């Protein structure tokens, strides 16, 4: 959406993406009822998770897989707060645009299709993060949330959350571009949605998984979307562990972004538009 | 949306006017039957897609069971129940949810119908609105989901020490039927609320899907406020947990005496009462956007 006369220097490009990010943010802010609904759902599920996971910690004698009650509480409310911002369902605008052919117009714009799409979605996610994480953290704090031992957890945690959000959006984009070759991506999207929540640690922390399931989870990018930011911010790991998780997130993001770029270009060549 | 083939006026009230009285009911049911059959055909027409639908639906239920199993991998007892006893809770509750989801689950899509204005088509037909909404679709893929519930329930009934007799069989049947009724009522309740919320489907998800999640938990782990909400206001404990206590003769925690295991039908009446009120208020509130 470059304006006429705008050059393509780095500053102009940065400005375009900044505007896309803001547009996504503002678009999400228009859905007030959806936001309240999301808060209600996050709270109800959070309270049920508190019940069953606290009971698990107590039944295990006060600690399970390194989580005491305070840390479990931090896990629950940080993860509930992130849910609105993370795309764990594999749905994307891209899927719709590929299916109905309007992606052609995107290709005509002097912008990278993948980067523009991800930027808008991240803008939306940032609004969801601000509006939904704060109430969840407030509930968590009221119940008694463990704080990280090191102050480094806060800047690293913030970075980790942003990486997790971008990674979740970039992965969902992959499901969308699969549509260049498949007529219907709904089946893949539903499988993605079913697996991602579980493997990202939405209901049970990945650390509680039996070994084979933990290895399976870590072989996918899903824990890097949600479990790692929660680990970093929830005081479940030391500084070395935090850096290790951040490095894993960066590696996953680089790989998935590169794959998205390759698939977008291949899809563009593969694309056939009927009529005009 | 339902597509009525041109020239086949299946929606005409009662079919042909000269039908005898005994055939009248059949004729009245015919439109619903035809629509459901066409929906079933359309879902199975694309075989690969239908297979993938079944797989994902199966996977969803397996993952839900795995969430419980993972916890029992860390501890042996949760809320006084062992994993084999939890199989009964999960089996009863999840099978009931799946069957309700199969038949009533698409009521969730009412918010789309409202936004797109397609609900108004229902008003043009001389049939009850709610009945049309319920019978306008059926999600066959959810049969795969139900099979996990059947498996869990079967395993739970086999591995637990149950004093079999007429009363225990009756208890399982009563629990299942009232469980299905309760979840179906939650979908209707949520649909009624959509008339007010329009874009707030997630708000009602807190009750429908939150209810499903609650129903597959041992209710003994809940705090008092959660017991009040998911034990009685939205009586999810009556779908799996309470019948399991009664079936196994286990002592109940505070607020949940074992005899409540028989009270599923009362709980179902309560939820249907709320559901029909919600639907009635919703329909009265509805003003079409025109179009």
CSV table of C-alpha atoms in Angstrom, one decimal, chain A residues 124-261:
chain,number,residue,atom,x,y,z
A,124,UNK,CA,-3.9,-7.4,15.6
A,125,UNK,CA,-2.2,-9.8,18.1
A,126,UNK,CA,-0.5,-6.9,19.9
A,127,UNK,CA,-3.9,-5.4,20.6
A,128,UNK,CA,-5.3,-8.7,21.8
A,129,UNK,CA,-2.2,-9.1,24.0
A,130,UNK,CA,-2.7,-5.8,25.7
A,131,UNK,CA,-6.4,-6.1,26.2
A,132,UNK,CA,-6.4,-9.7,27.3
A,133,UNK,CA,-3.2,-10.4,29.1
A,134,UNK,CA,-3.5,-7.6,31.7
A,135,UNK,CA,-6.8,-8.9,33.2
A,136,UNK,CA,-5.5,-12.5,33.2
A,137,UNK,CA,-2.3,-11.4,35.0
A,138,UNK,CA,-4.4,-9.4,37.5
A,139,UNK,CA,-6.4,-12.6,38.4
A,140,UNK,CA,-3.2,-14.6,38.6
A,141,UNK,CA,-1.6,-11.9,40.9
A,142,UNK,CA,-4.7,-12.0,43.1
A,143,UNK,CA,-4.5,-15.8,43.5
A,144,UNK,CA,-0.7,-15.7,44.2
A,145,UNK,CA,1.6,-16.0,41.2
A,146,UNK,CA,5.3,-16.8,41.5
A,147,UNK,CA,7.7,-14.1,40.3
A,148,UNK,CA,10.8,-14.9,38.4
A,149,UNK,CA,14.0,-15.1,40.5
A,150,UNK,CA,15.9,-12.9,38.1
A,151,UNK,CA,14.9,-9.4,36.9
A,152,UNK,CA,16.3,-10.4,33.5
A,153,UNK,CA,13.1,-12.5,33.0
A,154,UNK,CA,11.0,-9.4,32.3
A,155,UNK,CA,12.9,-8.0,29.2
A,156,UNK,CA,13.6,-11.5,28.0
A,157,UNK,CA,10.0,-12.6,28.7
A,158,UNK,CA,8.7,-9.6,26.7
A,159,UNK,CA,11.0,-10.5,23.8
A,160,UNK,CA,10.0,-14.1,24.0
A,161,UNK,CA,6.3,-13.3,23.9
A,162,UNK,CA,6.8,-11.2,20.7
A,163,UNK,CA,8.8,-14.0,19.2
A,164,UNK,CA,6.1,-16.5,20.1
A,165,UNK,CA,3.4,-14.3,18.5
A,166,UNK,CA,5.3,-13.7,15.3
A,167,UNK,CA,6.1,-17.4,15.1
A,168,UNK,CA,2.5,-18.4,15.6
A,169,UNK,CA,1.4,-16.0,12.9
A,170,UNK,CA,4.2,-17.1,10.5
A,171,UNK,CA,3.2,-20.8,11.0
A,172,UNK,CA,-0.5,-20.2,10.4
A,173,UNK,CA,0.6,-18.4,7.2
A,174,UNK,CA,2.2,-21.7,6.0
A,175,UNK,CA,-1.2,-23.4,6.3
A,176,UNK,CA,-2.7,-20.6,4.2
A,177,UNK,CA,-0.1,-20.8,1.4
A,178,UNK,CA,-0.6,-24.6,1.2
A,179,UNK,CA,-3.8,-23.5,-0.5
A,180,UNK,CA,-1.7,-22.8,-3.7
A,181,UNK,CA,-1.5,-26.5,-4.2
A,182,UNK,CA,-4.5,-27.8,-2.3
A,183,UNK,CA,-8.1,-26.8,-3.1
A,184,UNK,CA,-9.3,-27.0,0.4
A,185,UNK,CA,-7.0,-26.3,3.4
A,186,UNK,CA,-9.8,-26.7,6.0
A,187,UNK,CA,-8.8,-30.3,6.9
A,188,UNK,CA,-5.2,-29.3,7.5
A,189,UNK,CA,-6.2,-26.3,9.4
A,190,UNK,CA,-8.4,-28.3,11.8
A,191,UNK,CA,-5.6,-30.9,12.4
A,192,UNK,CA,-3.2,-28.0,13.0
A,193,UNK,CA,-5.6,-26.5,15.5
A,194,UNK,CA,-6.1,-29.8,17.4
A,195,UNK,CA,-2.4,-30.6,17.7
A,196,UNK,CA,-1.1,-27.1,18.3
A,197,UNK,CA,-2.9,-26.3,21.5
A,198,UNK,CA,-2.0,-29.6,23.1
A,199,UNK,CA,1.7,-29.5,22.0
A,200,UNK,CA,2.1,-25.8,22.8
A,201,UNK,CA,1.1,-26.7,26.4
A,202,UNK,CA,-2.3,-25.0,26.5
A,203,UNK,CA,-3.8,-27.4,29.0
A,204,UNK,CA,-0.9,-29.1,30.7
A,205,UNK,CA,2.7,-27.7,30.8
A,206,UNK,CA,5.0,-29.6,28.4
A,207,UNK,CA,7.3,-30.4,31.3
A,208,UNK,CA,4.6,-32.7,32.7
A,209,UNK,CA,4.4,-34.8,29.5
A,210,UNK,CA,5.9,-38.3,29.5
A,211,UNK,CA,9.3,-38.3,27.8
A,212,UNK,CA,8.2,-39.5,24.3
A,213,UNK,CA,5.4,-36.9,24.2
A,214,UNK,CA,7.8,-34.2,25.3
A,215,UNK,CA,10.2,-35.1,22.5
A,216,UNK,CA,7.4,-35.1,20.0
A,217,UNK,CA,6.3,-31.7,21.2
A,218,UNK,CA,9.8,-30.3,21.0
A,219,UNK,CA,10.1,-31.5,17.5
A,220,UNK,CA,7.4,-29.1,16.5
A,221,UNK,CA,7.4,-25.3,16.7
A,222,UNK,CA,4.3,-25.2,19.0
A,223,UNK,CA,6.1,-25.1,22.4
A,224,UNK,CA,8.1,-22.2,21.1
A,225,UNK,CA,4.9,-20.2,20.6
A,226,UNK,CA,3.5,-20.5,24.1
A,227,UNK,CA,5.4,-22.8,26.5
A,228,UNK,CA,8.8,-21.0,26.1
A,229,UNK,CA,7.5,-17.5,26.8
A,230,UNK,CA,5.6,-18.8,29.8
A,231,UNK,CA,8.7,-20.6,31.1
A,232,UNK,CA,10.8,-17.5,30.7
A,233,UNK,CA,8.3,-15.1,32.4
A,234,UNK,CA,6.9,-17.6,34.9
A,235,UNK,CA,10.2,-18.2,36.8
A,236,UNK,CA,10.4,-21.8,35.7
A,237,UNK,CA,14.0,-21.5,34.4
A,238,UNK,CA,17.3,-19.7,35.1
A,239,UNK,CA,18.9,-17.2,32.8
A,240,UNK,CA,20.8,-19.8,30.8
A,241,UNK,CA,17.5,-21.7,30.3
A,242,UNK,CA,15.8,-18.4,29.2
A,243,UNK,CA,18.5,-17.7,26.6
A,244,UNK,CA,18.3,-21.3,25.3
A,245,UNK,CA,14.5,-21.0,24.8
A,246,UNK,CA,14.9,-17.6,23.1
A,247,UNK,CA,17.6,-19.1,20.8
A,248,UNK,CA,15.2,-22.0,20.0
A,249,UNK,CA,12.4,-19.5,19.2
A,250,UNK,CA,14.7,-17.5,16.9
A,251,UNK,CA,15.8,-20.7,15.1
A,252,UNK,CA,12.2,-21.8,14.6
A,253,UNK,CA,11.2,-18.4,13.4
A,254,UNK,CA,14.0,-18.2,10.9
A,255,UNK,CA,13.2,-21.6,9.5
A,256,UNK,CA,9.5,-21.1,9.2
A,257,UNK,CA,9.8,-17.6,7.7
A,258,UNK,CA,12.3,-18.9,5.1
A,259,UNK,CA,9.9,-21.8,4.3
A,260,UNK,CA,7.1,-19.3,4.0
A,261,UNK,CA,9.1,-17.2,1.6
